Amino acid sequence: MTQDGTDKPETPGEEKKPLVEYPSVYEYKVMGKATVEETAGFEEHVRSLFRRKMGMEVSPDSIHVQHSRKGKFVSLSVSVFLLSEEQRRGIYEELHQDPRIVYYL
């Protein structure tokens, strides 16, 4: 079955439809180590990372904070408005290089 739901085979060289269409709201999941004094600092650190990469402020309403059951980690869901695939990949690259970020999706 092809991407459009039909059974016809895709022809070689046929352009595939992108998974994300832009502009779009996209949600990143970012996880870091949680300590009492670092949780607020980690949230601000992630906000500043997104601010640098996007060139604009990320609203606190766009960030949802959740702590792990044992309290060792904090997870942030960050929803942002993206204009292009390059912008999405650039943010992932920045998340990948940051030593304070343990895991991201």
PDB file of N, CA and C in Angstrom:
ATOM      1  N   MET A   1       0.856  -1.180   0.000  1.00  0.00           N
ATOM      2  CA  MET A   1       0.000   0.000   0.000  1.00  0.00           C
ATOM      3  C   MET A   1       0.899   1.239   0.000  1.00  0.00           C
ATOM      4  N   THR A   2       0.502   2.238  -0.703  1.00  0.00           N
ATOM      5  CA  THR A   2       1.286   3.464  -0.783  1.00  0.00           C
ATOM      6  C   THR A   2       0.851   4.450   0.287  1.00  0.00           C
ATOM      7  N   GLN A   3       1.569   5.567   0.357  1.00  0.00           N
ATOM      8  CA  GLN A   3       1.294   6.601   1.352  1.00  0.00           C
ATOM      9  C   GLN A   3      -0.109   7.171   1.250  1.00  0.00           C
ATOM     10  N   ASP A   4      -0.626   7.251   0.048  1.00  0.00           N
ATOM     11  CA  ASP A   4      -1.951   7.851  -0.120  1.00  0.00           C
ATOM     12  C   ASP A   4      -3.087   6.858   0.126  1.00  0.00           C
ATOM     13  N   GLY A   5      -2.745   5.607   0.511  1.00  0.00           N
ATOM     14  CA  GLY A   5      -3.761   4.622   0.861  1.00  0.00           C
ATOM     15  C   GLY A   5      -4.194   3.754  -0.306  1.00  0.00           C
ATOM     16  N   THR A   6      -3.601   3.944  -1.486  1.00  0.00           N
ATOM     17  CA  THR A   6      -3.962   3.114  -2.633  1.00  0.00           C
ATOM     18  C   THR A   6      -3.017   1.929  -2.711  1.00  0.00           C
ATOM     19  N   ASP A   7      -3.405   0.945  -3.518  1.00  0.00           N
ATOM     20  CA  ASP A   7      -2.579  -0.250  -3.672  1.00  0.00           C
ATOM     21  C   ASP A   7      -1.619  -0.172  -4.846  1.00  0.00           C
ATOM     22  N   LYS A   8      -1.668   0.915  -5.600  1.00  0.00           N
ATOM     23  CA  LYS A   8      -0.775   1.016  -6.750  1.00  0.00           C
ATOM     24  C   LYS A   8       0.657   1.222  -6.249  1.00  0.00           C
ATOM     25  N   PRO A   9       1.629   0.591  -6.874  1.00  0.00           N
ATOM     26  CA  PRO A   9       3.021   0.763  -6.436  1.00  0.00           C
ATOM     27  C   PRO A   9       3.526   2.164  -6.771  1.00  0.00           C
ATOM     28  N   GLU A  10       4.402   2.666  -5.911  1.00  0.00           N
ATOM     29  CA  GLU A  10       5.000   3.976  -6.185  1.00  0.00           C
ATOM     30  C   GLU A  10       5.988   3.826  -7.328  1.00  0.00           C
ATOM     31  N   THR A  11       5.994   4.797  -8.215  1.00  0.00           N
ATOM     32  CA  THR A  11       6.922   4.739  -9.328  1.00  0.00           C
ATOM     33  C   THR A  11       8.270   5.286  -8.886  1.00  0.00           C
ATOM     34  N   PRO A  12       9.361   4.691  -9.393  1.00  0.00           N
ATOM     35  CA  PRO A  12      10.690   5.196  -9.028  1.00  0.00           C
ATOM     36  C   PRO A  12      10.819   6.664  -9.424  1.00  0.00           C
ATOM     37  N   GLY A  13      11.408   7.430  -8.561  1.00  0.00           N
ATOM     38  CA  GLY A  13      11.615   8.845  -8.820  1.00  0.00           C
ATOM     39  C   GLY A  13      10.429   9.706  -8.436  1.00  0.00           C
ATOM     40  N   GLU A  14       9.336   9.068  -8.028  1.00  0.00           N
ATOM     41  CA  GLU A  14       8.165   9.824  -7.607  1.00  0.00           C
ATOM     42  C   GLU A  14       8.465  10.503  -6.279  1.00  0.00           C
ATOM     43  N   GLU A  15       8.145  11.774  -6.185  1.00  0.00           N
ATOM     44  CA  GLU A  15       8.424  12.534  -4.973  1.00  0.00           C
ATOM     45  C   GLU A  15       7.473  12.112  -3.859  1.00  0.00           C
ATOM     46  N   LYS A  16       8.049  11.814  -2.676  1.00  0.00           N
ATOM     47  CA  LYS A  16       7.233  11.404  -1.541  1.00  0.00           C
ATOM     48  C   LYS A  16       6.740  12.627  -0.798  1.00  0.00           C
ATOM     49  N   LYS A  17       5.547  12.519  -0.258  1.00  0.00           N
ATOM     50  CA  LYS A  17       4.947  13.604   0.503  1.00  0.00           C
ATOM     51  C   LYS A  17       5.658  13.701   1.856  1.00  0.00           C
ATOM     52  N   PRO A  18       6.021  14.905   2.323  1.00  0.00           N
ATOM     53  CA  PRO A  18       6.700  15.039   3.610  1.00  0.00           C
ATOM     54  C   PRO A  18       5.782  14.613   4.759  1.00  0.00           C
ATOM     55  N   LEU A  19       6.388  14.108   5.844  1.00  0.00           N
ATOM     56  CA  LEU A  19       5.623  13.659   7.001  1.00  0.00           C
ATOM     57  C   LEU A  19       5.003  14.824   7.765  1.00  0.00           C
ATOM     58  N   VAL A  20       5.695  15.968   7.773  1.00  0.00           N
ATOM     59  CA  VAL A  20       5.203  17.165   8.451  1.00  0.00           C
ATOM     60  C   VAL A  20       5.041  18.259   7.410  1.00  0.00           C
ATOM     61  N   GLU A  21       3.872  18.866   7.366  1.00  0.00           N
ATOM     62  CA  GLU A  21       3.655  19.969   6.437  1.00  0.00           C
ATOM     63  C   GLU A  21       3.823  21.286   7.181  1.00  0.00           C
ATOM     64  N   TYR A  22       4.531  22.225   6.568  1.00  0.00           N
ATOM     65  CA  TYR A  22       4.851  23.508   7.209  1.00  0.00           C
ATOM     66  C   TYR A  22       4.082  24.630   6.567  1.00  0.00           C
ATOM     67  N   PRO A  23       3.781  25.672   7.325  1.00  0.00           N
ATOM     68  CA  PRO A  23       4.067  25.881   8.751  1.00  0.00           C
ATOM     69  C   PRO A  23       3.201  24.961   9.602  1.00  0.00           C
ATOM     70  N   SER A  24       3.713  24.634  10.805  1.00  0.00           N
ATOM     71  CA  SER A  24       3.035  23.676  11.657  1.00  0.00           C
ATOM     72  C   SER A  24       3.439  23.865  13.117  1.00  0.00           C
ATOM     73  N   VAL A  25       2.536  23.489  14.024  1.00  0.00           N
ATOM     74  CA  VAL A  25       2.884  23.429  15.444  1.00  0.00           C
ATOM     75  C   VAL A  25       3.491  22.056  15.670  1.00  0.00           C
ATOM     76  N   TYR A  26       4.657  22.026  16.293  1.00  0.00           N
ATOM     77  CA  TYR A  26       5.397  20.777  16.511  1.00  0.00           C
ATOM     78  C   TYR A  26       5.747  20.674  17.988  1.00  0.00           C
ATOM     79  N   GLU A  27       5.652  19.468  18.536  1.00  0.00           N
ATOM     80  CA  GLU A  27       5.953  19.277  19.952  1.00  0.00           C
ATOM     81  C   GLU A  27       7.229  18.463  20.122  1.00  0.00           C
ATOM     82  N   TYR A  28       8.165  19.027  20.875  1.00  0.00           N
ATOM     83  CA  TYR A  28       9.403  18.358  21.247  1.00  0.00           C
ATOM     84  C   TYR A  28       9.268  17.864  22.680  1.00  0.00           C
ATOM     85  N   LYS A  29       9.884  16.712  22.972  1.00  0.00           N
ATOM     86  CA  LYS A  29       9.972  16.207  24.344  1.00  0.00           C
ATOM     87  C   LYS A  29      11.446  16.273  24.715  1.00  0.00           C
ATOM     88  N   VAL A  30      11.734  16.920  25.842  1.00  0.00           N
ATOM     89  CA  VAL A  30      13.115  17.118  26.274  1.00  0.00           C
ATOM     90  C   VAL A  30      13.230  16.679  27.728  1.00  0.00           C
ATOM     91  N   MET A  31      14.208  15.815  28.027  1.00  0.00           N
ATOM     92  CA  MET A  31      14.361  15.307  29.380  1.00  0.00           C
ATOM     93  C   MET A  31      15.755  15.621  29.918  1.00  0.00           C
ATOM     94  N   GLY A  32      15.787  15.978  31.203  1.00  0.00           N
ATOM     95  CA  GLY A  32      17.045  16.246  31.880  1.00  0.00           C
ATOM     96  C   GLY A  32      16.977  15.763  33.316  1.00  0.00           C
ATOM     97  N   LYS A  33      18.123  15.775  33.995  1.00  0.00           N
ATOM     98  CA  LYS A  33      18.161  15.371  35.396  1.00  0.00           C
ATOM     99  C   LYS A  33      17.476  16.429  36.245  1.00  0.00           C
ATOM    100  N   ALA A  34      16.750  15.954  37.256  1.00  0.00           N
ATOM    101  CA  ALA A  34      15.990  16.869  38.117  1.00  0.00           C
ATOM    102  C   ALA A  34      16.574  16.874  39.515  1.00  0.00           C
ATOM    103  N   THR A  35      16.862  18.050  39.975  1.00  0.00           N
ATOM    104  CA  THR A  35      17.167  18.271  41.380  1.00  0.00           C
ATOM    105  C   THR A  35      16.302  19.446  41.790  1.00  0.00           C
ATOM    106  N   VAL A  36      16.074  19.591  43.063  1.00  0.00           N
ATOM    107  CA  VAL A  36      15.185  20.663  43.531  1.00  0.00           C
ATOM    108  C   VAL A  36      15.634  22.015  43.006  1.00  0.00           C
ATOM    109  N   GLU A  37      16.913  22.300  43.092  1.00  0.00           N
ATOM    110  CA  GLU A  37      17.395  23.617  42.665  1.00  0.00           C
ATOM    111  C   GLU A  37      17.562  23.737  41.154  1.00  0.00           C
ATOM    112  N   GLU A  38      17.587  22.599  40.444  1.00  0.00           N
ATOM    113  CA  GLU A  38      17.847  22.649  39.008  1.00  0.00           C
ATOM    114  C   GLU A  38      16.595  22.610  38.136  1.00  0.00           C
ATOM    115  N   THR A  39      15.443  22.194  38.655  1.00  0.00           N
ATOM    116  CA  THR A  39      14.263  22.042  37.802  1.00  0.00           C
ATOM    117  C   THR A  39      13.893  23.346  37.112  1.00  0.00           C
ATOM    118  N   ALA A  40      13.758  24.412  37.849  1.00  0.00           N
ATOM    119  CA  ALA A  40      13.426  25.706  37.232  1.00  0.00           C
ATOM    120  C   ALA A  40      14.554  26.143  36.309  1.00  0.00           C
ATOM    121  N   GLY A  41      15.791  25.882  36.694  1.00  0.00           N
ATOM    122  CA  GLY A  41      16.930  26.231  35.855  1.00  0.00           C
ATOM    123  C   GLY A  41      16.943  25.455  34.549  1.00  0.00           C
ATOM    124  N   PHE A  42      16.556  24.177  34.604  1.00  0.00           N
ATOM    125  CA  PHE A  42      16.524  23.361  33.401  1.00  0.00           C
ATOM    126  C   PHE A  42      15.434  23.856  32.450  1.00  0.00           C
ATOM    127  N   GLU A  43      14.276  24.187  32.996  1.00  0.00           N
ATOM    128  CA  GLU A  43      13.187  24.700  32.168  1.00  0.00           C
ATOM    129  C   GLU A  43      13.621  25.995  31.473  1.00  0.00           C
ATOM    130  N   GLU A  44      14.247  26.895  32.192  1.00  0.00           N
ATOM    131  CA  GLU A  44      14.709  28.151  31.600  1.00  0.00           C
ATOM    132  C   GLU A  44      15.824  27.889  30.584  1.00  0.00           C
ATOM    133  N   HIS A  45      16.689  26.922  30.876  1.00  0.00           N
ATOM    134  CA  HIS A  45      17.766  26.552  29.950  1.00  0.00           C
ATOM    135  C   HIS A  45      17.184  26.085  28.607  1.00  0.00           C
ATOM    136  N   VAL A  46      16.163  25.233  28.668  1.00  0.00           N
ATOM    137  CA  VAL A  46      15.519  24.730  27.442  1.00  0.00           C
ATOM    138  C   VAL A  46      14.808  25.870  26.717  1.00  0.00           C
ATOM    139  N   ARG A  47      14.119  26.730  27.464  1.00  0.00           N
ATOM    140  CA  ARG A  47      13.451  27.883  26.830  1.00  0.00           C
ATOM    141  C   ARG A  47      14.457  28.764  26.097  1.00  0.00           C
ATOM    142  N   SER A  48      15.614  28.996  26.707  1.00  0.00           N
ATOM    143  CA  SER A  48      16.622  29.844  26.058  1.00  0.00           C
ATOM    144  C   SER A  48      17.209  29.157  24.823  1.00  0.00           C
ATOM    145  N   LEU A  49      17.340  27.842  24.866  1.00  0.00           N
ATOM    146  CA  LEU A  49      17.819  27.102  23.700  1.00  0.00           C
ATOM    147  C   LEU A  49      16.851  27.290  22.532  1.00  0.00           C
ATOM    148  N   PHE A  50      15.560  27.135  22.791  1.00  0.00           N
ATOM    149  CA  PHE A  50      14.561  27.334  21.740  1.00  0.00           C
ATOM    150  C   PHE A  50      14.525  28.789  21.284  1.00  0.00           C
ATOM    151  N   ARG A  51      14.666  29.721  22.218  1.00  0.00           N
ATOM    152  CA  ARG A  51      14.672  31.155  21.867  1.00  0.00           C
ATOM    153  C   ARG A  51      15.822  31.457  20.906  1.00  0.00           C
ATOM    154  N   ARG A  52      17.010  30.923  21.199  1.00  0.00           N
ATOM    155  CA  ARG A  52      18.174  31.147  20.321  1.00  0.00           C
ATOM    156  C   ARG A  52      17.939  30.567  18.928  1.00  0.00           C
ATOM    157  N   LYS A  53      17.446  29.331  18.864  1.00  0.00           N
ATOM    158  CA  LYS A  53      17.287  28.674  17.571  1.00  0.00           C
ATOM    159  C   LYS A  53      16.139  29.244  16.743  1.00  0.00           C
ATOM    160  N   MET A  54      15.088  29.716  17.414  1.00  0.00           N
ATOM    161  CA  MET A  54      13.921  30.208  16.688  1.00  0.00           C
ATOM    162  C   MET A  54      13.935  31.714  16.488  1.00  0.00           C
ATOM    163  N   GLY A  55      14.734  32.419  17.273  1.00  0.00           N
ATOM    164  CA  GLY A  55      14.791  33.868  17.151  1.00  0.00           C
ATOM    165  C   GLY A  55      13.597  34.572  17.757  1.00  0.00           C
ATOM    166  N   MET A  56      12.882  33.858  18.632  1.00  0.00           N
ATOM    167  CA  MET A  56      11.728  34.455  19.293  1.00  0.00           C
ATOM    168  C   MET A  56      11.477  33.739  20.618  1.00  0.00           C
ATOM    169  N   GLU A  57      10.737  34.410  21.487  1.00  0.00           N
ATOM    170  CA  GLU A  57      10.433  33.873  22.817  1.00  0.00           C
ATOM    171  C   GLU A  57       9.440  32.715  22.720  1.00  0.00           C
ATOM    172  N   VAL A  58       9.643  31.694  23.560  1.00  0.00           N
ATOM    173  CA  VAL A  58       8.704  30.587  23.678  1.00  0.00           C
ATOM    174  C   VAL A  58       7.834  30.861  24.902  1.00  0.00           C
ATOM    175  N   SER A  59       6.540  30.896  24.708  1.00  0.00           N
ATOM    176  CA  SER A  59       5.601  31.188  25.784  1.00  0.00           C
ATOM    177  C   SER A  59       5.671  30.111  26.869  1.00  0.00           C
ATOM    178  N   PRO A  60       5.648  30.517  28.149  1.00  0.00           N
ATOM    179  CA  PRO A  60       5.600  29.523  29.224  1.00  0.00           C
ATOM    180  C   PRO A  60       4.378  28.611  29.107  1.00  0.00           C
ATOM    181  N   ASP A  61       3.303  29.097  28.495  1.00  0.00           N
ATOM    182  CA  ASP A  61       2.109  28.272  28.276  1.00  0.00           C
ATOM    183  C   ASP A  61       2.358  27.152  27.265  1.00  0.00           C
ATOM    184  N   SER A  62       3.425  27.260  26.489  1.00  0.00           N
ATOM    185  CA  SER A  62       3.759  26.259  25.477  1.00  0.00           C
ATOM    186  C   SER A  62       4.637  25.146  26.027  1.00  0.00           C
ATOM    187  N   ILE A  63       4.945  25.219  27.319  1.00  0.00           N
ATOM    188  CA  ILE A  63       5.812  24.223  27.944  1.00  0.00           C
ATOM    189  C   ILE A  63       5.053  23.528  29.066  1.00  0.00           C
ATOM    190  N   HIS A  64       5.046  22.201  29.000  1.00  0.00           N
ATOM    191  CA  HIS A  64       4.419  21.395  30.042  1.00  0.00           C
ATOM    192  C   HIS A  64       5.530  20.622  30.753  1.00  0.00           C
ATOM    193  N   VAL A  65       5.584  20.738  32.090  1.00  0.00           N
ATOM    194  CA  VAL A  65       6.630  20.103  32.890  1.00  0.00           C
ATOM    195  C   VAL A  65       6.056  18.883  33.596  1.00  0.00           C
ATOM    196  N   GLN A  66       6.810  17.771  33.533  1.00  0.00           N
ATOM    197  CA  GLN A  66       6.394  16.561  34.235  1.00  0.00           C
ATOM    198  C   GLN A  66       7.626  15.908  34.853  1.00  0.00           C
ATOM    199  N   HIS A  67       7.506  15.519  36.118  1.00  0.00           N
ATOM    200  CA  HIS A  67       8.598  14.865  36.829  1.00  0.00           C
ATOM    201  C   HIS A  67       8.435  13.355  36.761  1.00  0.00           C
ATOM    202  N   SER A  68       9.553  12.643  36.765  1.00  0.00           N
ATOM    203  CA  SER A  68       9.495  11.182  36.779  1.00  0.00           C
ATOM    204  C   SER A  68       8.983  10.703  38.135  1.00  0.00           C
ATOM    205  N   ARG A  69       8.537   9.458  38.197  1.00  0.00           N
ATOM    206  CA  ARG A  69       7.968   8.918  39.438  1.00  0.00           C
ATOM    207  C   ARG A  69       8.922   9.019  40.616  1.00  0.00           C
ATOM    208  N   LYS A  70      10.170   8.711  40.371  1.00  0.00           N
ATOM    209  CA  LYS A  70      11.156   8.734  41.459  1.00  0.00           C
ATOM    210  C   LYS A  70      11.806  10.109  41.622  1.00  0.00           C
ATOM    211  N   GLY A  71      11.457  11.036  40.769  1.00  0.00           N
ATOM    212  CA  GLY A  71      11.953  12.401  40.894  1.00  0.00           C
ATOM    213  C   GLY A  71      13.371  12.634  40.414  1.00  0.00           C
ATOM    214  N   LYS A  72      13.951  11.686  39.695  1.00  0.00           N
ATOM    215  CA  LYS A  72      15.325  11.850  39.207  1.00  0.00           C
ATOM    216  C   LYS A  72      15.398  12.672  37.921  1.00  0.00           C
ATOM    217  N   PHE A  73      14.298  12.696  37.169  1.00  0.00           N
ATOM    218  CA  PHE A  73      14.305  13.368  35.879  1.00  0.00           C
ATOM    219  C   PHE A  73      13.105  14.304  35.751  1.00  0.00           C
ATOM    220  N   VAL A  74      13.257  15.305  34.903  1.00  0.00           N
ATOM    221  CA  VAL A  74      12.161  16.202  34.563  1.00  0.00           C
ATOM    222  C   VAL A  74      12.021  16.181  33.039  1.00  0.00           C
ATOM    223  N   SER A  75      10.775  16.116  32.586  1.00  0.00           N
ATOM    224  CA  SER A  75      10.483  16.069  31.166  1.00  0.00           C
ATOM    225  C   SER A  75       9.703  17.318  30.783  1.00  0.00           C
ATOM    226  N   LEU A  76      10.111  17.943  29.691  1.00  0.00           N
ATOM    227  CA  LEU A  76       9.423  19.123  29.176  1.00  0.00           C
ATOM    228  C   LEU A  76       8.829  18.793  27.816  1.00  0.00           C
ATOM    229  N   SER A  77       7.557  19.124  27.640  1.00  0.00           N
ATOM    230  CA  SER A  77       6.931  19.067  26.321  1.00  0.00           C
ATOM    231  C   SER A  77       6.861  20.510  25.842  1.00  0.00           C
ATOM    232  N   VAL A  78       7.535  20.779  24.742  1.00  0.00           N
ATOM    233  CA  VAL A  78       7.628  22.147  24.231  1.00  0.00           C
ATOM    234  C   VAL A  78       6.952  22.209  22.864  1.00  0.00           C
ATOM    235  N   SER A  79       5.872  22.973  22.772  1.00  0.00           N
ATOM    236  CA  SER A  79       5.158  23.150  21.503  1.00  0.00           C
ATOM    237  C   SER A  79       5.573  24.475  20.877  1.00  0.00           C
ATOM    238  N   VAL A  80       6.027  24.393  19.630  1.00  0.00           N
ATOM    239  CA  VAL A  80       6.483  25.593  18.924  1.00  0.00           C
ATOM    240  C   VAL A  80       5.908  25.612  17.504  1.00  0.00           C
ATOM    241  N   PHE A  81       5.841  26.796  16.933  1.00  0.00           N
ATOM    242  CA  PHE A  81       5.367  26.992  15.564  1.00  0.00           C
ATOM    243  C   PHE A  81       6.575  27.000  14.645  1.00  0.00           C
ATOM    244  N   LEU A  82       6.663  25.988  13.779  1.00  0.00           N
ATOM    245  CA  LEU A  82       7.808  25.869  12.872  1.00  0.00           C
ATOM    246  C   LEU A  82       7.419  26.262  11.450  1.00  0.00           C
ATOM    247  N   LEU A  83       8.389  26.836  10.760  1.00  0.00           N
ATOM    248  CA  LEU A  83       8.159  27.266   9.387  1.00  0.00           C
ATOM    249  C   LEU A  83       8.728  26.307   8.348  1.00  0.00           C
ATOM    250  N   SER A  84       9.716  25.463   8.759  1.00  0.00           N
ATOM    251  CA  SER A  84      10.367  24.601   7.770  1.00  0.00           C
ATOM    252  C   SER A  84      10.992  23.375   8.411  1.00  0.00           C
ATOM    253  N   GLU A  85      11.291  22.402   7.570  1.00  0.00           N
ATOM    254  CA  GLU A  85      11.989  21.186   8.003  1.00  0.00           C
ATOM    255  C   GLU A  85      13.393  21.532   8.500  1.00  0.00           C
ATOM    256  N   GLU A  86      14.029  22.499   7.883  1.00  0.00           N
ATOM    257  CA  GLU A  86      15.364  22.913   8.306  1.00  0.00           C
ATOM    258  C   GLU A  86      15.336  23.453   9.738  1.00  0.00           C
ATOM    259  N   GLN A  87      14.309  24.203  10.057  1.00  0.00           N
ATOM    260  CA  GLN A  87      14.164  24.743  11.408  1.00  0.00           C
ATOM    261  C   GLN A  87      13.955  23.604  12.406  1.00  0.00           C
ATOM    262  N   ARG A  88      13.130  22.622  12.068  1.00  0.00           N
ATOM    263  CA  ARG A  88      12.883  21.470  12.946  1.00  0.00           C
ATOM    264  C   ARG A  88      14.165  20.693  13.194  1.00  0.00           C
ATOM    265  N   ARG A  89      14.907  20.426  12.139  1.00  0.00           N
ATOM    266  CA  ARG A  89      16.162  19.677  12.268  1.00  0.00           C
ATOM    267  C   ARG A  89      17.231  20.469  13.022  1.00  0.00           C
ATOM    268  N   GLY A  90      17.249  21.783  12.835  1.00  0.00           N
ATOM    269  CA  GLY A  90      18.216  22.625  13.548  1.00  0.00           C
ATOM    270  C   GLY A  90      18.007  22.574  15.054  1.00  0.00           C
ATOM    271  N   ILE A  91      16.752  22.545  15.472  1.00  0.00           N
ATOM    272  CA  ILE A  91      16.460  22.439  16.905  1.00  0.00           C
ATOM    273  C   ILE A  91      16.890  21.082  17.424  1.00  0.00           C
ATOM    274  N   TYR A  92      16.624  20.015  16.671  1.00  0.00           N
ATOM    275  CA  TYR A  92      17.074  18.683  17.093  1.00  0.00           C
ATOM    276  C   TYR A  92      18.597  18.623  17.207  1.00  0.00           C
ATOM    277  N   GLU A  93      19.276  19.256  16.293  1.00  0.00           N
ATOM    278  CA  GLU A  93      20.745  19.287  16.336  1.00  0.00           C
ATOM    279  C   GLU A  93      21.229  19.979  17.612  1.00  0.00           C
ATOM    280  N   GLU A  94      20.588  21.079  17.952  1.00  0.00           N
ATOM    281  CA  GLU A  94      20.939  21.816  19.175  1.00  0.00           C
ATOM    282  C   GLU A  94      20.661  20.965  20.418  1.00  0.00           C
ATOM    283  N   LEU A  95      19.533  20.263  20.447  1.00  0.00           N
ATOM    284  CA  LEU A  95      19.205  19.385  21.573  1.00  0.00           C
ATOM    285  C   LEU A  95      20.239  18.268  21.698  1.00  0.00           C
ATOM    286  N   HIS A  96      20.666  17.732  20.570  1.00  0.00           N
ATOM    287  CA  HIS A  96      21.647  16.646  20.550  1.00  0.00           C
ATOM    288  C   HIS A  96      22.998  17.074  21.144  1.00  0.00           C
ATOM    289  N   GLN A  97      23.386  18.306  20.912  1.00  0.00           N
ATOM    290  CA  GLN A  97      24.692  18.788  21.349  1.00  0.00           C
ATOM    291  C   GLN A  97      24.719  19.279  22.790  1.00  0.00           C
ATOM    292  N   ASP A  98      23.555  19.462  23.410  1.00  0.00           N
ATOM    293  CA  ASP A  98      23.492  20.045  24.751  1.00  0.00           C
ATOM    294  C   ASP A  98      23.766  18.992  25.829  1.00  0.00           C
ATOM    295  N   PRO A  99      24.787  19.192  26.668  1.00  0.00           N
ATOM    296  CA  PRO A  99      25.138  18.187  27.689  1.00  0.00           C
ATOM    297  C   PRO A  99      24.120  18.059  28.824  1.00  0.00           C
ATOM    298  N   ARG A 100      23.285  19.050  29.042  1.00  0.00           N
ATOM    299  CA  ARG A 100      22.278  18.971  30.106  1.00  0.00           C
ATOM    300  C   ARG A 100      21.052  18.161  29.705  1.00  0.00           C
ATOM    301  N   ILE A 101      20.914  17.913  28.419  1.00  0.00           N
ATOM    302  CA  ILE A 101      19.752  17.177  27.936  1.00  0.00           C
ATOM    303  C   ILE A 101      20.129  15.701  27.831  1.00  0.00           C
ATOM    304  N   VAL A 102      19.375  14.890  28.583  1.00  0.00           N
ATOM    305  CA  VAL A 102      19.640  13.459  28.652  1.00  0.00           C
ATOM    306  C   VAL A 102      18.972  12.715  27.507  1.00  0.00           C
ATOM    307  N   TYR A 103      17.774  13.155  27.131  1.00  0.00           N
ATOM    308  CA  TYR A 103      16.990  12.456  26.118  1.00  0.00           C
ATOM    309  C   TYR A 103      16.044  13.445  25.453  1.00  0.00           C
ATOM    310  N   TYR A 104      15.742  13.218  24.182  1.00  0.00           N
ATOM    311  CA  TYR A 104      14.800  14.086  23.473  1.00  0.00           C
ATOM    312  C   TYR A 104      14.091  13.304  22.390  1.00  0.00           C
ATOM    313  N   LEU A 105      12.892  13.741  22.072  1.00  0.00           N
ATOM    314  CA  LEU A 105      12.092  13.167  20.977  1.00  0.00           C
ATOM    315  C   LEU A 105      11.549  14.294  20.130  1.00  0.00           C
TER     316      LEU A 105
END
